[in-house]
Coordinates of C-alpha atoms and ligand atoms in Angstrom, one line a residue:
M10 CA -0.1 0.2 0.0
K11 CA 1.1 3.6 -0.7
K12 CA 1.8 5.5 2.3
L13 CA -1.6 7.4 3.9
E14 CA 0.0 10.6 3.0
E15 CA 0.1 10.0 -0.7
L16 CA -3.2 8.7 -1.0
T17 CA -4.5 11.5 1.2
R18 CA -5.7 14.7 -0.7
P19 CA -2.7 17.4 0.0
N20 CA -5.3 20.1 1.3
I21 CA -6.7 17.3 3.5
W22 CA -3.9 15.8 5.0
A23 CA -2.7 19.7 6.0
L24 CA -6.1 20.5 7.1
K25 CA -6.6 21.5 10.5
P26 CA -10.4 20.8 11.8
Y27 CA -12.7 22.8 13.0
S28 CA -12.8 22.6 16.8
S29 CA -15.8 22.3 18.5
A30 CA -17.0 22.8 22.3
R31 CA -17.5 19.6 22.8
D32 CA -13.6 18.7 21.1
E33 CA -11.8 21.1 23.6
Y34 CA -14.0 20.1 26.4
S35 CA -14.7 16.6 27.2
G36 CA -13.9 16.1 30.8
K37 CA -17.0 14.4 32.9
E38 CA -16.3 15.9 35.8
A39 CA -18.3 19.4 35.2
S40 CA -21.5 20.5 35.8
V41 CA -21.5 23.9 34.6
F42 CA -21.5 24.1 30.7
L43 CA -21.1 27.7 29.6
D44 CA -19.1 27.1 26.4
A45 CA -21.1 26.2 23.7
N46 CA -23.9 28.9 23.6
E47 CA -26.7 26.3 23.7
N48 CA -29.7 26.6 25.8
P49 CA -29.8 25.5 29.5
Y50 CA -33.2 24.6 29.3
N51 CA -34.9 21.3 27.5
A52 CA -32.4 18.7 28.5
P53 CA -31.2 16.3 27.3
N54 CA -31.9 17.9 23.3
N55 CA -30.4 21.2 24.5
R56 CA -26.7 19.7 24.9
Y57 CA -24.7 18.8 21.7
P58 CA -24.0 15.3 21.4
D59 CA -20.1 13.4 21.4
P60 CA -18.7 14.3 17.9
L61 CA -17.0 11.4 18.4
Q62 CA -19.8 9.3 19.5
W63 CA -17.2 7.2 22.1
E64 CA -20.2 5.8 23.6
L65 CA -21.8 4.4 21.2
K66 CA -18.1 3.1 19.7
R67 CA -17.3 1.2 22.7
K68 CA -20.9 -0.9 22.6
I69 CA -20.0 -1.7 19.1
A70 CA -16.4 -2.7 19.5
P71 CA -17.1 -6.0 20.9
V72 CA -19.8 -6.8 18.7
K73 CA -17.5 -6.4 15.8
H74 CA -14.4 -7.5 17.9
V75 CA -12.7 -3.9 16.9
L76 CA -11.2 -1.5 18.4
P77 CA -13.3 1.6 18.8
E78 CA -11.0 3.9 17.1
Q79 CA -11.1 1.5 14.4
I80 CA -14.8 2.9 13.9
F81 CA -16.1 5.6 12.0
L82 CA -19.9 6.5 12.4
G83 CA -21.7 8.4 9.3
N84 CA -25.2 9.4 8.7
G85 CA -25.6 6.1 7.3
S86 CA -23.2 4.3 5.2
D87 CA -23.8 6.9 2.4
E88 CA -22.1 9.7 4.4
A89 CA -19.0 6.9 4.6
I90 CA -18.6 6.4 0.7
D91 CA -19.0 10.2 0.0
L92 CA -16.3 10.8 2.9
M93 CA -13.9 8.5 0.8
Y94 CA -14.0 10.4 -2.2
R95 CA -13.9 14.1 0.0
A96 CA -10.2 12.7 1.7
F97 CA -8.7 10.5 -1.0
C98 CA -10.0 11.6 -4.7
R99 CA -8.4 14.8 -5.9
P100 CA -11.3 16.5 -8.0
G101 CA -10.5 16.2 -12.4
R102 CA -7.2 14.2 -11.7
D103 CA -8.4 11.0 -9.3
N104 CA -10.0 8.2 -10.3
V105 CA -11.8 4.8 -8.9
V106 CA -12.6 1.2 -9.9
A107 CA -15.8 -0.6 -9.3
I108 CA -17.4 -3.7 -10.5
E109 CA -20.6 -3.2 -12.3
P110 CA -23.4 -3.5 -11.7
T111 CA -23.2 -2.8 -8.1
Y112 CA -24.5 -0.2 -5.6
G113 CA -25.6 3.2 -7.1
M114 CA -24.4 5.9 -4.7
Y115 CA -20.8 4.9 -5.4
K116 CA -21.2 6.4 -8.6
V117 CA -23.1 9.2 -8.0
C118 CA -20.6 10.3 -5.0
A119 CA -18.3 10.2 -7.6
D120 CA -19.9 12.1 -10.1
V121 CA -20.6 15.1 -7.2
N122 CA -16.9 15.0 -6.4
D123 CA -16.4 15.4 -10.1
V124 CA -13.9 12.2 -9.7
E125 CA -13.9 9.8 -13.0
Y126 CA -15.6 6.6 -12.3
R127 CA -14.4 3.5 -14.2
N128 CA -16.7 0.0 -14.3
V129 CA -15.4 -3.6 -14.6
R130 CA -17.9 -5.6 -15.9
L131 CA -19.0 -9.0 -13.5
D132 CA -19.0 -12.3 -15.5
A133 CA -22.4 -14.5 -16.2
N134 CA -21.9 -15.5 -12.8
F135 CA -21.8 -12.2 -11.5
Q136 CA -18.0 -13.0 -10.2
F137 CA -14.8 -10.8 -10.9
K138 CA -11.4 -11.0 -10.8
A139 CA -8.7 -8.6 -9.0
D140 CA -7.1 -8.6 -12.6
G141 CA -9.7 -7.2 -14.2
M142 CA -10.0 -4.3 -11.6
L143 CA -6.1 -3.8 -11.7
A144 CA -5.9 -3.7 -15.7
A145 CA -8.8 -0.5 -15.4
A146 CA -6.4 1.3 -13.2
D147 CA -3.4 3.5 -12.9
G148 CA -1.2 5.6 -10.8
N149 CA -4.1 8.1 -10.2
T150 CA -6.7 5.4 -9.0
K151 CA -6.9 5.5 -5.0
L152 CA -10.2 3.6 -4.1
M153 CA -11.9 0.5 -5.5
F154 CA -15.2 -0.5 -4.6
L155 CA -16.4 -4.3 -4.0
C156 CA -19.9 -4.8 -2.5
S157 CA -20.3 -8.5 -0.9
P158 CA -22.9 -9.5 -1.0
N159 CA -23.3 -7.2 -3.9
N160 CA -26.7 -5.1 -4.7
P161 CA -28.6 -6.3 -6.7
T162 CA -26.9 -8.9 -7.7
G163 CA -27.3 -10.3 -3.9
N164 CA -24.1 -12.8 -4.4
N165 CA -20.9 -12.9 -2.1
L166 CA -18.0 -12.0 -4.3
D167 CA -14.9 -14.4 -4.6
R168 CA -13.0 -14.0 -1.0
K169 CA -9.7 -15.4 -3.1
E170 CA -10.3 -12.5 -5.3
I171 CA -11.2 -10.2 -3.1
L172 CA -8.1 -10.9 -0.7
S173 CA -5.5 -10.9 -4.1
L174 CA -6.7 -7.5 -4.8
L175 CA -6.2 -6.5 -1.0
E176 CA -2.7 -7.7 -1.9
R177 CA -1.7 -6.3 -4.9
F178 CA -4.0 -2.9 -4.9
E179 CA -1.7 -0.1 -3.7
G180 CA -4.7 2.4 -3.1
L181 CA -7.8 1.8 -0.6
V182 CA -9.9 -1.1 -1.6
I183 CA -13.7 -0.6 0.6
V184 CA -15.8 -3.7 1.1
D185 CA -19.1 -2.8 1.3
E186 CA -20.6 -5.5 3.6
A187 CA -24.1 -3.9 4.3
Y188 CA -26.1 -7.2 3.7
S189 CA -23.4 -9.6 5.2
D190 CA -25.3 -10.2 8.2
F191 CA -27.6 -12.0 5.7
S192 CA -24.6 -14.6 4.8
D193 CA -22.7 -17.4 5.9
E194 CA -19.4 -15.9 5.0
P195 CA -17.3 -14.6 7.6
S196 CA -16.9 -10.5 7.3
F197 CA -13.9 -8.7 6.3
L198 CA -13.4 -7.0 9.6
T199 CA -11.1 -10.1 10.1
E200 CA -8.7 -9.0 7.7
L201 CA -8.3 -5.0 8.9
E202 CA -5.1 -6.1 10.9
R203 CA -3.3 -7.7 7.7
H204 CA -4.7 -5.1 5.2
P205 CA -4.1 -1.9 6.1
N206 CA -5.4 -0.5 2.8
L207 CA -8.8 -2.3 3.8
V208 CA -12.2 -0.4 4.5
V209 CA -15.4 -2.3 5.6
L210 CA -18.9 -0.7 5.6
Q211 CA -21.3 -1.8 7.2
T212 CA -24.8 -0.3 8.3
F213 CA -27.3 -0.5 11.1
S214 CA -30.3 -0.3 8.1
K215 CA -30.4 -4.0 7.3
A216 CA -30.2 -6.5 9.5
W217 CA -30.3 -4.2 12.6
G218 CA -33.7 -2.9 11.4
C219 CA -32.7 0.4 12.0
A220 CA -33.1 2.3 8.4
A221 CA -34.5 5.4 10.1
I222 CA -31.6 6.1 12.3
R223 CA -29.4 6.7 9.7
L224 CA -26.0 4.8 10.9
G225 CA -23.6 3.5 8.9
M226 CA -20.2 2.4 10.2
A227 CA -16.9 2.3 8.0
F228 CA -13.7 0.0 9.5
A229 CA -10.2 0.4 8.9
S230 CA -7.0 1.5 10.8
P231 CA -6.9 4.2 13.3
D232 CA -5.2 6.4 11.0
L233 CA -7.5 6.3 8.3
I234 CA -10.9 6.7 10.2
G235 CA -8.7 9.5 11.8
I236 CA -8.6 11.4 8.2
L237 CA -12.3 10.6 8.4
N238 CA -13.1 12.5 11.7
K239 CA -11.3 15.2 10.7
I240 CA -13.6 16.3 7.7
K241 CA -16.9 15.2 9.1
Y242 CA -19.4 17.6 10.1
P243 CA -18.8 18.0 13.8
Y244 CA -21.9 16.8 15.0
N245 CA -23.2 14.3 12.2
I246 CA -24.8 11.9 14.5
N247 CA -27.6 13.1 16.5
R248 CA -28.6 12.1 19.9
L249 CA -31.4 10.6 19.0
T250 CA -29.7 8.1 17.1
Q251 CA -26.8 7.5 19.3
Q252 CA -29.3 6.6 21.8
E253 CA -30.9 4.4 19.9
A254 CA -28.0 2.4 18.4
I255 CA -26.9 2.0 21.9
R256 CA -30.0 0.1 22.8
M257 CA -29.9 -1.8 19.9
T258 CA -26.6 -3.3 20.8
E259 CA -27.6 -4.2 23.7
Q260 CA -30.0 -6.3 22.2
H261 CA -28.0 -7.6 19.1
Y262 CA -29.8 -11.5 20.3
Q263 CA -32.9 -10.0 18.6
V264 CA -30.9 -8.8 15.0
K265 CA -30.0 -12.7 15.1
Q266 CA -33.0 -13.7 15.4
W267 CA -34.4 -11.3 12.9
V268 CA -31.8 -13.0 10.5
R269 CA -32.7 -16.8 11.1
S270 CA -36.2 -15.8 10.1
L271 CA -35.6 -13.5 7.6
L272 CA -33.6 -16.4 6.0
E273 CA -35.9 -19.0 6.3
E274 CA -38.7 -17.2 4.6
R275 CA -35.9 -16.2 2.1
A276 CA -35.9 -20.1 1.0
R277 CA -39.1 -20.4 0.8
L278 CA -40.1 -17.2 -1.0
M279 CA -37.4 -17.8 -3.6
K280 CA -38.8 -21.9 -4.0
E281 CA -42.3 -20.5 -4.4
F282 CA -40.9 -17.6 -6.8
G283 CA -39.3 -20.1 -9.1
K284 CA -42.5 -22.1 -9.7
L285 CA -44.2 -19.1 -10.8
D286 CA -45.6 -18.7 -14.6
C287 CA -43.7 -15.3 -14.9
C288 CA -40.1 -16.4 -13.4
R289 CA -37.6 -17.6 -15.9
H290 CA -34.8 -17.7 -13.1
V291 CA -34.2 -16.8 -9.7
Y292 CA -30.6 -15.7 -8.9
P293 CA -28.9 -17.4 -5.6
T294 CA -28.4 -15.0 -3.1
D295 CA -26.6 -14.2 0.1
A296 CA -28.5 -11.2 0.8
N297 CA -32.2 -10.1 2.4
F298 CA -33.1 -10.0 -0.8
F299 CA -32.9 -11.9 -4.9
L300 CA -33.2 -11.4 -8.1
A301 CA -35.5 -12.6 -10.6
E302 CA -35.6 -12.6 -14.0
V303 CA -39.1 -12.7 -15.1
D304 CA -40.6 -12.8 -18.9
D305 CA -41.7 -9.1 -18.8
A306 CA -39.9 -7.2 -15.7
K307 CA -41.5 -3.6 -16.6
K308 CA -45.3 -5.3 -16.9
I309 CA -44.7 -7.3 -14.0
Y310 CA -43.5 -4.2 -11.5
D311 CA -46.5 -2.1 -12.9
Y312 CA -49.4 -4.9 -11.9
L313 CA -47.5 -5.4 -8.6
V314 CA -47.8 -1.5 -7.9
D315 CA -51.5 -1.4 -9.3
R316 CA -51.8 -4.2 -6.2
G317 CA -50.0 -2.1 -3.5
I318 CA -47.0 -4.1 -3.7
I319 CA -43.4 -2.6 -4.8
V320 CA -40.5 -4.3 -5.9
R321 CA -37.5 -2.8 -7.2
N322 CA -37.3 -3.2 -10.9
R323 CA -33.4 -3.3 -12.3
T324 CA -34.2 -4.7 -16.1
N325 CA -31.7 -1.0 -17.1
V326 CA -29.0 -2.1 -15.1
T327 CA -26.3 -4.1 -16.5
L328 CA -26.6 -7.7 -16.9
C329 CA -30.2 -7.6 -15.1
H330 CA -32.5 -7.0 -18.3
N331 CA -35.8 -8.0 -17.0
C332 CA -34.6 -8.8 -13.3
L333 CA -36.7 -7.9 -10.7
R334 CA -35.3 -7.5 -7.1
V335 CA -37.2 -8.5 -4.3
T336 CA -36.4 -7.5 -0.5
V337 CA -37.7 -10.8 1.7
G338 CA -40.3 -9.1 3.8
T339 CA -42.4 -11.3 6.5
R340 CA -44.2 -14.1 5.7
P341 CA -47.8 -12.3 5.2
E342 CA -45.8 -9.7 3.0
N343 CA -43.9 -12.7 1.0
D344 CA -47.3 -14.4 0.5
A345 CA -49.1 -11.2 -0.7
L346 CA -46.4 -11.1 -3.4
L347 CA -46.7 -14.4 -4.5
E348 CA -50.3 -14.6 -4.4
A349 CA -50.4 -11.2 -6.4
L350 CA -48.3 -13.0 -8.7
E351 CA -49.9 -16.3 -9.0
K352 CA -53.0 -14.4 -10.6
Y353 CA -50.5 -12.6 -12.6
P354 CA -52.2 -13.2 -16.2
S355 CA -48.9 -14.3 -18.5
Ligands
PMP430 N1 -24.3 -0.1 0.5 C1 -25.5 -0.8 0.2 C2 -25.0 -2.0 -0.6 C3 -26.6 -0.4 0.1 O1 -27.4 -1.1 -0.5 C4 -26.7 0.6 1.1 C5 -28.6 0.8 0.5 N2 -29.6 -0.5 0.0 C6 -26.4 1.7 1.6 C7 -25.1 0.8 1.1 C8 -26.4 2.6 2.0 O2 -26.9 2.2 3.6 P1 -27.4 3.6 4.4 O3 -28.6 3.1 4.6 O4 -26.5 2.9 5.5 O5 -27.1 4.9 4.0

């Protein structure tokens, strides 16, 4: 890996970050706070939250087997994706390489930040090769985006190829594990010590059932996390979100239970979906959704919308012609989908 200083935008490396009142004083003993121009009434929402969310990070760390200093928390993992561009990619000069198809925000953030986005098409099994990614890179490639399990295809990417990329690429490799709680494969968090160029993204939005509180996690070396902390908005995670996430970490057995029942439902739903007349193929998945090729994705999508059932039409996505992406819901929700499609006049 290149030195972090070489990968970081020079203005960011040199940046002296904003120092908030809560950064300058963070001791516990004081009881009179006249430093942050807050209103003394309406506790507890009158006070700014901890800018670095230490209490929450100390709860997440043992669940994920990392140090609190290896965790960045963002307003969804989308914030971490955007900050990776802002920290490492010089607008108009640097580029990133990503698999295609994949999660759309990698490209949107590239466009917002005026960074060239190079994509490398997956093969017919929705797999990638490290060689292909490296062939698309040059001396200005700062980041590579991988998503495993991938969205919208649902499958895990080949672990050996990810490890090969981590060994051979001199920039940063981002492995987005938004859906990894639904997969049997171990997380790449266990590779953080061996690979200082690895950034793992996870989120509270999927298995943790907390999409509304907007909390995403990036895991990496403490030095790299320090760069993201330096450029984030001072109070990017509000107090209500921090409190709710702390509550969730104290009942992560509940998350395990949700995952177990969603995996059972996934197996049942995929089996039944495969029997439908309109279904041509159900792709294997490691996530809480699956991709299915149908005879006419647009028509079926519209038919379902008319019945108040919304799936995602992915027909315009590379390699996904006539594909619908179906999220696994509760048993009654899945039954509603199946019943509607059994009545679909194909
Ligand atoms: N990564 C992937 C692969 C996703 O599919 C999504 C959301 N659909 C995200 C990240 C963003 O998640 P968050 O809610 O944490 O911003």
